[in-house]
Amino acid sequence: MSKIKPSQGAPYARIMGVGGYRPTRVVPNEVILETIDSSDEWIRSRSGIVTRHWASDEETVAAMSVEAAGKALADAGITAGEVDGVIVSTVSHFQQTPAVATEIADKIGAKKPAAFDISAGCAGFGYGLTLAKGMVVEGSAKYVLVIGVERLSDLTDLEDRATAFLFGDGAGAVVVGPAQEPHIGPTVWGSEGDKAGTIKQTVPWDRFRIGDVSQLPLDSKGEVKFPAITQEGQAVFRWAVFEMAKVAQQALDAAGITADDLDVFIPHQANMRIIDSMVKTLKLPEHVTVARDVETTGNTSAASIPLAMERLLATGQAKSGDTALVIGFGAGLVYAATVVTLP
C-alpha cells in the first residue's frame, strides 16, 4: 500500500482572467508586397489578413509577455506574488536556456513560482492550459499564468510568396485558478508526426556551425537567409479543415455538450478560409460568435487564441460566463481542443 498522501488540490480549475499585447507597429499588406510578387486582393482572398503587428527591438518575447501577464493578473484580481506557476509557449525565443518563463516570472514580481517553456507551435496555448489545469487540480499550484507569445516576424522569409504575409507578433495570457464547478473541459490533444514536414523551420540552427554556405538558403542578394518557417499550404489546409473539425467535435463530446450549447468558437487564427471552413464543417449555429482576429493580427501561433479571446471580451462580442470551444493546431503536427467558460 502506498504511503503517499493524496493530493490536496481544487475540485476543478477555471480561467480567471485574460490579457493581451499587440506590438505598436501595424503592418499592412502593402509592406509585404514590397518583397513578393502578389497583390492585396490575393493575400486577402487566400488568408483574410489585412494587417498584422510586428515587434520592435524593445518588444521582446519577455517584454510582450510581461505586458500581457499584467493585464491578465489585473483581470483575474490577483497579484503576481500569488502566482505559483508560469508556463510560456513559444517557438520564437532564441535563447535555448534558461527558459524565458523564469525571466518573465522575475519581471512581474512572482515569488519563486515553477516556471518553464513549452514548444507546441500553434497548439501551445491549449497544451499550456491543460498543464495549468492539472497543476491546480493536483494541488501543486493555486494560480498559474499561461502565456502564448511569438515574434514570428523573426522567423518570416519576406521573399517566400507562400508565407511572407501570414505571420504576426504578440502575446496573450490567462490566469488559471481553482473552481468549485468544471469550467475547463477534458482536452482532446495529440500529434501526427508523420506530417511534421508540412510545417517546419527551413534549416536547423546547427547548420550555421558547418560553415558551408552552399548548404544554406540564400536571399535574392546572395546573402545567407536566417532560418524561417515554411509550410505546404494545401496539405496544411486540408488537414486543418477536415481532421481538426473532427477533433473539435471530440472536444464537444468530451465536455458533454453540443454545438447548440456553444456561445463562442475560438480556433487558432491561422487563416480565415480555414476558420470559415471549420465553422461550416462543424455546422455551428448562427448564434455562435466566431473569433476572426486573424484579419488584423495575422497568425501569431501560440498567442493567437488568448489574443482572440481577449479581443472578443474587450469588444463585447463575447461576455463573461460564455461557453467557448477553443482549438489550436500547427507544426508537429500537433493539436489541442477543449471547451472553457470565459472569464
mmCIF file of C-alpha atoms in Angstrom:
data_model
loop_
_atom_site.group_PDB
_atom_site.id
_atom_site.type_symbol
_atom_site.label_atom_id
_atom_site.label_comp_id
_atom_site.label_asym_id
_atom_site.label_seq_id
_atom_site.Cartn_x
_atom_site.Cartn_y
_atom_site.Cartn_z
ATOM 1 C CA MET A 1 0.000 0.000 0.000
ATOM 2 C CA SER A 2 1.310 3.452 -0.878
ATOM 3 C CA LYS A 3 2.442 5.690 1.957
ATOM 4 C CA ILE A 4 1.968 8.828 -0.148
ATOM 5 C CA LYS A 5 -0.925 11.003 0.932
ATOM 6 C CA PRO A 6 -3.430 12.106 -1.732
ATOM 7 C CA SER A 7 -3.142 15.484 -3.463
ATOM 8 C CA GLN A 8 -5.000 18.388 -1.905
ATOM 9 C CA GLY A 9 -5.880 20.429 -4.959
ATOM 10 C CA ALA A 10 -9.062 22.163 -6.048
ATOM 11 C CA PRO A 11 -12.009 20.116 -7.371
ATOM 12 C CA TYR A 12 -11.803 21.929 -10.693
ATOM 13 C CA ALA A 13 -9.998 24.782 -12.450
ATOM 14 C CA ARG A 14 -11.096 27.817 -14.437
ATOM 15 C CA ILE A 15 -9.735 30.706 -16.468
ATOM 16 C CA MET A 16 -9.929 33.709 -14.136
ATOM 17 C CA GLY A 17 -8.548 36.488 -16.312
ATOM 18 C CA VAL A 18 -7.137 37.195 -19.757
ATOM 19 C CA GLY A 19 -4.755 39.802 -21.155
ATOM 20 C CA GLY A 20 -3.110 40.557 -24.481
ATOM 21 C CA TYR A 21 -0.371 42.660 -26.017
ATOM 22 C CA ARG A 22 -0.015 43.620 -29.667
ATOM 23 C CA PRO A 23 3.120 45.458 -30.831
ATOM 24 C CA THR A 24 2.649 49.110 -31.699
ATOM 25 C CA ARG A 25 3.731 48.764 -35.336
ATOM 26 C CA VAL A 26 0.855 47.845 -37.638
ATOM 27 C CA VAL A 27 1.995 46.335 -40.953
ATOM 28 C CA PRO A 28 -0.473 46.435 -43.885
ATOM 29 C CA ASN A 29 -0.309 44.110 -46.858
ATOM 30 C CA GLU A 30 1.294 46.878 -48.920
ATOM 31 C CA VAL A 31 4.506 46.438 -46.932
ATOM 32 C CA ILE A 32 4.532 42.696 -47.628
ATOM 33 C CA LEU A 33 4.097 43.382 -51.351
ATOM 34 C CA GLU A 34 7.439 45.200 -51.396
ATOM 35 C CA THR A 35 9.242 41.835 -51.308
ATOM 36 C CA ILE A 36 6.878 39.365 -53.015
ATOM 37 C CA ASP A 37 5.102 39.315 -56.374
ATOM 38 C CA SER A 38 1.475 39.311 -55.263
ATOM 39 C CA SER A 39 -1.441 41.651 -54.586
ATOM 40 C CA ASP A 40 -3.513 42.862 -51.681
ATOM 41 C CA GLU A 41 -6.556 41.142 -53.183
ATOM 42 C CA TRP A 42 -4.698 37.809 -53.450
ATOM 43 C CA ILE A 43 -3.495 37.975 -49.830
ATOM 44 C CA ARG A 44 -6.967 38.819 -48.541
ATOM 45 C CA SER A 45 -8.650 36.093 -50.605
ATOM 46 C CA ARG A 46 -6.120 33.439 -49.546
ATOM 47 C CA SER A 47 -5.850 34.299 -45.853
ATOM 48 C CA GLY A 48 -8.282 37.037 -44.858
ATOM 49 C CA ILE A 49 -5.342 39.017 -43.461
ATOM 50 C CA VAL A 50 -5.340 42.790 -43.951
ATOM 51 C CA THR A 51 -2.789 43.855 -41.318
ATOM 52 C CA ARG A 52 -0.512 42.302 -38.731
ATOM 53 C CA HIS A 53 1.670 43.609 -35.883
ATOM 54 C CA TRP A 54 5.471 43.389 -35.931
ATOM 55 C CA ALA A 55 7.553 43.885 -32.808
ATOM 56 C CA SER A 56 10.287 46.480 -32.390
ATOM 57 C CA ASP A 57 13.665 45.651 -30.870
ATOM 58 C CA GLU A 58 12.301 46.656 -27.461
ATOM 59 C CA GLU A 59 9.197 44.465 -27.810
ATOM 60 C CA THR A 60 10.954 41.234 -26.968
ATOM 61 C CA VAL A 61 9.291 37.921 -26.190
ATOM 62 C CA ALA A 62 9.756 38.651 -22.494
ATOM 63 C CA ALA A 63 8.624 42.284 -22.690
ATOM 64 C CA MET A 64 5.410 41.450 -24.575
ATOM 65 C CA SER A 65 4.699 38.610 -22.156
ATOM 66 C CA VAL A 66 5.103 40.877 -19.134
ATOM 67 C CA GLU A 67 2.564 43.317 -20.584
ATOM 68 C CA ALA A 68 0.024 40.586 -21.347
ATOM 69 C CA ALA A 69 0.584 38.926 -17.979
ATOM 70 C CA GLY A 70 -0.010 42.179 -16.112
ATOM 71 C CA LYS A 71 -3.370 42.624 -17.807
ATOM 72 C CA ALA A 72 -4.375 39.016 -17.128
ATOM 73 C CA LEU A 73 -3.466 39.306 -13.439
ATOM 74 C CA ALA A 74 -5.454 42.534 -13.106
ATOM 75 C CA ASP A 75 -8.413 40.931 -14.860
ATOM 76 C CA ALA A 76 -8.225 37.941 -12.504
ATOM 77 C CA GLY A 77 -7.955 40.163 -9.448
ATOM 78 C CA ILE A 78 -4.787 38.601 -8.079
ATOM 79 C CA THR A 79 -1.226 39.820 -7.616
ATOM 80 C CA ALA A 80 1.946 38.439 -9.149
ATOM 81 C CA GLY A 81 3.038 37.374 -5.698
ATOM 82 C CA GLU A 82 0.189 34.848 -5.643
ATOM 83 C CA VAL A 83 1.296 33.116 -8.849
ATOM 84 C CA ASP A 84 2.608 29.594 -8.261
ATOM 85 C CA GLY A 85 3.405 28.688 -11.856
ATOM 86 C CA VAL A 86 4.361 30.362 -15.128
ATOM 87 C CA ILE A 87 4.025 28.380 -18.365
ATOM 88 C CA VAL A 88 5.190 30.012 -21.585
ATOM 89 C CA SER A 89 4.508 28.565 -25.020
ATOM 90 C CA THR A 90 6.732 29.953 -27.767
ATOM 91 C CA VAL A 91 8.862 28.909 -30.737
ATOM 92 C CA SER A 92 10.493 32.305 -31.208
ATOM 93 C CA HIS A 93 12.601 32.760 -28.072
ATOM 94 C CA PHE A 94 16.073 32.202 -29.458
ATOM 95 C CA GLN A 95 17.976 31.651 -26.223
ATOM 96 C CA GLN A 96 17.974 27.925 -25.616
ATOM 97 C CA THR A 97 18.396 28.232 -21.867
ATOM 98 C CA PRO A 98 17.311 29.443 -19.368
ATOM 99 C CA ALA A 99 13.595 29.328 -20.085
ATOM 100 C CA VAL A 100 12.120 32.751 -20.796
ATOM 101 C CA ALA A 101 9.388 31.858 -18.281
ATOM 102 C CA THR A 102 11.887 32.398 -15.471
ATOM 103 C CA GLU A 103 12.736 35.889 -16.752
ATOM 104 C CA ILE A 104 9.048 36.753 -17.076
ATOM 105 C CA ALA A 105 8.285 35.447 -13.588
ATOM 106 C CA ASP A 106 11.011 37.650 -12.132
ATOM 107 C CA LYS A 107 9.956 40.750 -14.058
ATOM 108 C CA ILE A 108 6.321 40.547 -12.991
ATOM 109 C CA GLY A 109 7.342 40.094 -9.341
ATOM 110 C CA ALA A 110 6.303 36.483 -8.803
ATOM 111 C CA LYS A 111 7.790 34.731 -5.754
ATOM 112 C CA LYS A 112 9.696 31.604 -6.778
ATOM 113 C CA PRO A 113 6.988 30.004 -8.957
ATOM 114 C CA ALA A 114 7.503 26.922 -11.072
ATOM 115 C CA ALA A 115 8.457 28.376 -14.462
ATOM 116 C CA PHE A 116 9.069 26.618 -17.751
ATOM 117 C CA ASP A 117 8.711 26.923 -21.533
ATOM 118 C CA ILE A 118 6.938 24.530 -23.865
ATOM 119 C CA SER A 119 7.208 24.169 -27.633
ATOM 120 C CA ALA A 120 3.946 23.034 -29.185
ATOM 121 C CA GLY A 121 3.606 25.519 -32.030
ATOM 122 C CA CYS A 122 0.132 26.851 -32.667
ATOM 123 C CA ALA A 123 -1.359 24.324 -30.233
ATOM 124 C CA GLY A 124 0.869 25.639 -27.461
ATOM 125 C CA PHE A 125 -1.800 27.605 -25.627
ATOM 126 C CA GLY A 126 -4.014 24.522 -25.382
ATOM 127 C CA TYR A 127 -1.108 22.463 -24.107
ATOM 128 C CA GLY A 128 -0.238 25.102 -21.517
ATOM 129 C CA LEU A 129 -3.851 25.461 -20.406
ATOM 130 C CA THR A 130 -4.107 21.704 -19.883
ATOM 131 C CA LEU A 131 -0.905 21.600 -17.836
ATOM 132 C CA ALA A 132 -2.085 24.536 -15.720
ATOM 133 C CA LYS A 133 -5.430 22.874 -15.064
ATOM 134 C CA GLY A 134 -3.600 19.754 -13.917
ATOM 135 C CA MET A 135 -1.377 21.754 -11.566
ATOM 136 C CA VAL A 136 -4.360 23.451 -9.922
ATOM 137 C CA VAL A 137 -6.412 20.283 -9.547
ATOM 138 C CA GLU A 138 -3.408 18.220 -8.428
ATOM 139 C CA GLY A 139 -2.578 20.807 -5.795
ATOM 140 C CA SER A 140 0.948 21.830 -6.788
ATOM 141 C CA ALA A 141 -0.286 25.337 -7.625
ATOM 142 C CA LYS A 142 -3.239 27.572 -6.817
ATOM 143 C CA TYR A 143 -2.767 30.156 -9.565
ATOM 144 C CA VAL A 144 -0.938 29.501 -12.832
ATOM 145 C CA LEU A 145 -0.103 32.046 -15.509
ATOM 146 C CA VAL A 146 -0.273 30.623 -19.042
ATOM 147 C CA ILE A 147 1.318 32.732 -21.771
ATOM 148 C CA GLY A 148 1.391 32.248 -25.531
ATOM 149 C CA VAL A 149 3.903 34.611 -27.133
ATOM 150 C CA GLU A 150 5.598 34.905 -30.515
ATOM 151 C CA ARG A 151 7.863 37.156 -32.556
ATOM 152 C CA LEU A 152 7.229 35.329 -35.796
ATOM 153 C CA SER A 153 8.454 38.286 -37.817
ATOM 154 C CA ASP A 154 11.909 36.988 -36.821
ATOM 155 C CA LEU A 155 11.116 33.660 -38.486
ATOM 156 C CA THR A 156 9.460 35.012 -41.629
ATOM 157 C CA ASP A 157 11.066 34.784 -45.053
ATOM 158 C CA LEU A 158 9.833 38.001 -46.645
ATOM 159 C CA GLU A 159 10.689 36.614 -50.091
ATOM 160 C CA ASP A 160 8.565 33.494 -49.661
ATOM 161 C CA ARG A 161 5.324 34.209 -51.523
ATOM 162 C CA ALA A 162 3.529 31.387 -49.681
ATOM 163 C CA THR A 163 4.207 32.558 -46.122
ATOM 164 C CA ALA A 164 5.511 36.152 -46.088
ATOM 165 C CA PHE A 165 2.038 37.599 -45.440
ATOM 166 C CA LEU A 166 0.918 35.143 -42.771
ATOM 167 C CA PHE A 167 2.755 35.843 -39.550
ATOM 168 C CA GLY A 168 2.473 38.445 -36.815
ATOM 169 C CA ASP A 169 3.793 39.107 -33.314
ATOM 170 C CA GLY A 170 2.102 39.387 -29.949
ATOM 171 C CA ALA A 171 1.429 37.864 -26.542
ATOM 172 C CA GLY A 172 -1.693 36.551 -24.853
ATOM 173 C CA ALA A 173 -2.019 35.381 -21.259
ATOM 174 C CA VAL A 174 -4.563 33.822 -18.940
ATOM 175 C CA VAL A 175 -4.645 33.105 -15.218
ATOM 176 C CA VAL A 176 -5.856 29.627 -14.277
ATOM 177 C CA GLY A 177 -7.095 29.099 -10.735
ATOM 178 C CA PRO A 178 -9.376 26.939 -8.547
ATOM 179 C CA ALA A 179 -13.084 26.421 -9.116
ATOM 180 C CA GLN A 180 -15.940 24.538 -7.492
ATOM 181 C CA GLU A 181 -17.510 23.622 -10.846
ATOM 182 C CA PRO A 182 -15.941 22.378 -14.098
ATOM 183 C CA HIS A 183 -15.015 25.369 -16.267
ATOM 184 C CA ILE A 184 -12.261 23.754 -18.357
ATOM 185 C CA GLY A 185 -13.357 20.583 -20.099
ATOM 186 C CA PRO A 186 -11.316 17.500 -20.975
ATOM 187 C CA THR A 187 -8.608 18.204 -23.534
ATOM 188 C CA VAL A 188 -8.510 16.308 -26.807
ATOM 189 C CA TRP A 189 -4.909 16.559 -27.911
ATOM 190 C CA GLY A 190 -2.337 14.661 -29.904
ATOM 191 C CA SER A 191 0.172 14.704 -32.723
ATOM 192 C CA GLU A 192 0.729 13.339 -36.207
ATOM 193 C CA GLY A 193 4.486 13.258 -36.528
ATOM 194 C CA ASP A 194 4.371 11.620 -39.943
ATOM 195 C CA LYS A 195 3.198 15.013 -41.233
ATOM 196 C CA ALA A 196 5.873 17.045 -39.452
ATOM 197 C CA GLY A 197 7.417 18.129 -42.730
ATOM 198 C CA THR A 198 4.366 20.122 -43.757
ATOM 199 C CA ILE A 199 5.237 22.956 -41.333
ATOM 200 C CA LYS A 200 8.863 23.344 -40.345
ATOM 201 C CA GLN A 201 11.892 25.553 -39.909
ATOM 202 C CA THR A 202 13.816 25.833 -43.177
ATOM 203 C CA VAL A 203 17.183 24.828 -41.687
ATOM 204 C CA PRO A 204 18.214 23.769 -38.162
ATOM 205 C CA TRP A 205 20.303 26.171 -36.089
ATOM 206 C CA ASP A 206 23.326 23.885 -36.043
ATOM 207 C CA ARG A 207 23.612 24.121 -39.838
ATOM 208 C CA PHE A 208 25.276 27.505 -39.284
ATOM 209 C CA ARG A 209 28.143 25.795 -37.457
ATOM 210 C CA ILE A 210 29.177 23.873 -40.558
ATOM 211 C CA GLY A 211 30.417 26.981 -42.319
ATOM 212 C CA ASP A 212 29.474 25.737 -45.792
ATOM 213 C CA VAL A 213 27.300 28.429 -47.367
ATOM 214 C CA SER A 214 26.240 26.021 -50.128
ATOM 215 C CA GLN A 215 24.222 24.132 -47.524
ATOM 216 C CA LEU A 216 22.244 27.238 -46.528
ATOM 217 C CA PRO A 217 19.431 29.096 -48.338
ATOM 218 C CA LEU A 218 20.333 32.436 -49.914
ATOM 219 C CA ASP A 219 18.198 35.518 -50.494
ATOM 220 C CA SER A 220 17.845 37.494 -53.730
ATOM 221 C CA LYS A 221 21.074 39.353 -52.926
ATOM 222 C CA GLY A 222 23.045 36.139 -52.484
ATOM 223 C CA GLU A 223 23.256 36.526 -48.716
ATOM 224 C CA VAL A 224 22.578 33.698 -46.274
ATOM 225 C CA LYS A 225 18.990 33.670 -45.057
ATOM 226 C CA PHE A 226 18.091 33.417 -41.398
ATOM 227 C CA PRO A 227 16.044 30.262 -40.646
ATOM 228 C CA ALA A 228 12.342 30.770 -41.332
ATOM 229 C CA ILE A 229 9.041 28.926 -41.099
ATOM 230 C CA THR A 230 7.919 27.182 -44.247
ATOM 231 C CA GLN A 231 4.838 25.113 -44.955
ATOM 232 C CA GLU A 232 2.989 23.098 -47.575
ATOM 233 C CA GLY A 233 -0.099 25.280 -47.738
ATOM 234 C CA GLN A 234 -2.587 22.942 -49.399
ATOM 235 C CA ALA A 235 -1.660 19.944 -47.232
ATOM 236 C CA VAL A 236 -1.967 22.026 -44.064
ATOM 237 C CA PHE A 237 -5.294 23.481 -45.211
ATOM 238 C CA ARG A 238 -6.825 20.061 -45.888
ATOM 239 C CA TRP A 239 -5.575 18.661 -42.573
ATOM 240 C CA ALA A 240 -6.785 21.655 -40.569
ATOM 241 C CA VAL A 241 -10.245 21.748 -42.134
ATOM 242 C CA PHE A 242 -11.101 18.056 -42.138
ATOM 243 C CA GLU A 243 -9.085 16.499 -39.320
ATOM 244 C CA MET A 244 -9.326 19.385 -36.851
ATOM 245 C CA ALA A 245 -13.094 19.628 -37.282
ATOM 246 C CA LYS A 246 -13.181 16.036 -36.034
ATOM 247 C CA VAL A 247 -11.008 16.950 -33.036
ATOM 248 C CA ALA A 248 -13.227 19.938 -32.264
ATOM 249 C CA GLN A 249 -16.285 17.674 -32.287
ATOM 250 C CA GLN A 250 -14.499 15.241 -29.962
ATOM 251 C CA ALA A 251 -13.854 18.097 -27.538
ATOM 252 C CA LEU A 252 -17.553 18.979 -27.559
ATOM 253 C CA ASP A 253 -18.422 15.348 -26.931
ATOM 254 C CA ALA A 254 -15.870 15.080 -24.110
ATOM 255 C CA ALA A 255 -17.382 18.154 -22.441
ATOM 256 C CA GLY A 256 -20.838 16.646 -22.759
ATOM 257 C CA ILE A 257 -22.282 19.445 -24.891
ATOM 258 C CA THR A 258 -23.368 20.028 -28.480
ATOM 259 C CA ALA A 259 -22.692 22.866 -30.902
ATOM 260 C CA ASP A 260 -26.058 24.333 -29.907
ATOM 261 C CA ASP A 261 -24.753 24.807 -26.350
ATOM 262 C CA LEU A 262 -21.840 26.945 -27.512
ATOM 263 C CA ASP A 263 -21.711 30.716 -27.297
ATOM 264 C CA VAL A 264 -18.261 31.256 -28.795
ATOM 265 C CA PHE A 265 -15.809 29.473 -31.112
ATOM 266 C CA ILE A 266 -12.143 30.473 -30.817
ATOM 267 C CA PRO A 267 -9.988 28.486 -33.248
ATOM 268 C CA HIS A 268 -6.307 29.123 -33.852
ATOM 269 C CA GLN A 269 -6.091 32.215 -36.030
ATOM 270 C CA ALA A 270 -4.208 30.640 -38.901
ATOM 271 C CA ASN A 271 -6.264 31.611 -41.901
ATOM 272 C CA MET A 272 -9.760 32.976 -42.451
ATOM 273 C CA ARG A 273 -10.579 30.298 -45.011
ATOM 274 C CA ILE A 274 -9.687 27.572 -42.522
ATOM 275 C CA ILE A 275 -11.830 29.218 -39.833
ATOM 276 C CA ASP A 276 -14.843 29.592 -42.132
ATOM 277 C CA SER A 277 -14.488 26.031 -43.402
ATOM 278 C CA MET A 278 -14.359 24.645 -39.858
ATOM 279 C CA VAL A 279 -17.486 26.594 -38.926
ATOM 280 C CA LYS A 280 -19.263 25.045 -41.907
ATOM 281 C CA THR A 281 -18.000 21.511 -41.229
ATOM 282 C CA LEU A 282 -18.983 21.725 -37.549
ATOM 283 C CA LYS A 283 -22.382 23.154 -38.558
ATOM 284 C CA LEU A 284 -22.162 25.815 -35.877
ATOM 285 C CA PRO A 285 -25.448 27.673 -35.265
ATOM 286 C CA GLU A 286 -25.669 31.322 -36.274
ATOM 287 C CA HIS A 287 -25.811 32.445 -32.642
ATOM 288 C CA VAL A 288 -22.226 31.246 -32.044
ATOM 289 C CA THR A 289 -19.723 34.111 -32.107
ATOM 290 C CA VAL A 290 -16.649 33.178 -34.135
ATOM 291 C CA ALA A 291 -13.240 34.749 -33.493
ATOM 292 C CA ARG A 292 -11.746 36.218 -36.669
ATOM 293 C CA ASP A 293 -8.886 38.152 -35.133
ATOM 294 C CA VAL A 294 -6.571 36.924 -37.896
ATOM 295 C CA GLU A 295 -7.810 39.782 -40.121
ATOM 296 C CA THR A 296 -5.891 42.427 -38.185
ATOM 297 C CA THR A 297 -3.424 40.350 -36.148
ATOM 298 C CA GLY A 298 -2.221 37.677 -38.570
ATOM 299 C CA ASN A 299 -1.104 34.242 -37.441
ATOM 300 C CA THR A 300 0.597 34.619 -34.052
ATOM 301 C CA SER A 301 0.894 30.878 -33.368
ATOM 302 C CA ALA A 302 0.764 30.175 -29.603
ATOM 303 C CA ALA A 303 -0.513 33.701 -28.903
ATOM 304 C CA SER A 304 -3.465 33.602 -31.293
ATOM 305 C CA ILE A 305 -6.144 32.017 -29.090
ATOM 306 C CA PRO A 306 -5.632 34.151 -25.951
ATOM 307 C CA LEU A 307 -5.290 37.288 -28.096
ATOM 308 C CA ALA A 308 -8.545 36.471 -29.889
ATOM 309 C CA MET A 309 -10.235 35.673 -26.573
ATOM 310 C CA GLU A 310 -9.107 38.967 -25.081
ATOM 311 C CA ARG A 311 -10.387 40.969 -28.063
ATOM 312 C CA LEU A 312 -13.789 39.273 -28.085
ATOM 313 C CA LEU A 313 -14.283 40.104 -24.406
ATOM 314 C CA ALA A 314 -12.911 43.638 -24.737
ATOM 315 C CA THR A 315 -15.212 44.466 -27.662
ATOM 316 C CA GLY A 316 -18.301 42.889 -26.114
ATOM 317 C CA GLN A 317 -18.625 40.248 -28.821
ATOM 318 C CA ALA A 318 -18.334 37.692 -26.000
ATOM 319 C CA LYS A 319 -19.079 38.019 -22.319
ATOM 320 C CA SER A 320 -18.006 36.541 -19.020
ATOM 321 C CA GLY A 321 -19.599 33.155 -18.448
ATOM 322 C CA ASP A 322 -19.947 32.295 -22.127
ATOM 323 C CA THR A 323 -19.160 28.725 -23.142
ATOM 324 C CA ALA A 324 -16.378 28.619 -25.722
ATOM 325 C CA LEU A 325 -14.742 25.927 -27.817
ATOM 326 C CA VAL A 326 -11.028 26.571 -28.337
ATOM 327 C CA ILE A 327 -8.766 24.610 -30.651
ATOM 328 C CA GLY A 328 -5.152 25.094 -31.654
ATOM 329 C CA PHE A 329 -3.257 23.204 -34.349
ATOM 330 C CA GLY A 330 0.040 23.524 -36.145
ATOM 331 C CA ALA A 331 3.658 22.447 -36.540
ATOM 332 C CA GLY A 332 4.339 18.916 -35.448
ATOM 333 C CA LEU A 333 1.656 18.363 -36.492
ATOM 334 C CA VAL A 334 0.067 18.878 -33.074
ATOM 335 C CA TYR A 335 -3.354 19.866 -31.835
ATOM 336 C CA ALA A 336 -5.334 20.574 -28.657
ATOM 337 C CA ALA A 337 -9.021 21.357 -28.189
ATOM 338 C CA THR A 338 -11.184 21.934 -25.143
ATOM 339 C CA VAL A 339 -14.341 23.695 -24.001
ATOM 340 C CA VAL A 340 -13.961 26.526 -21.477
ATOM 341 C CA THR A 341 -16.038 29.076 -19.635
ATOM 342 C CA LEU A 342 -14.822 32.572 -20.495
ATOM 343 C CA PRO A 343 -13.590 34.676 -17.550
#
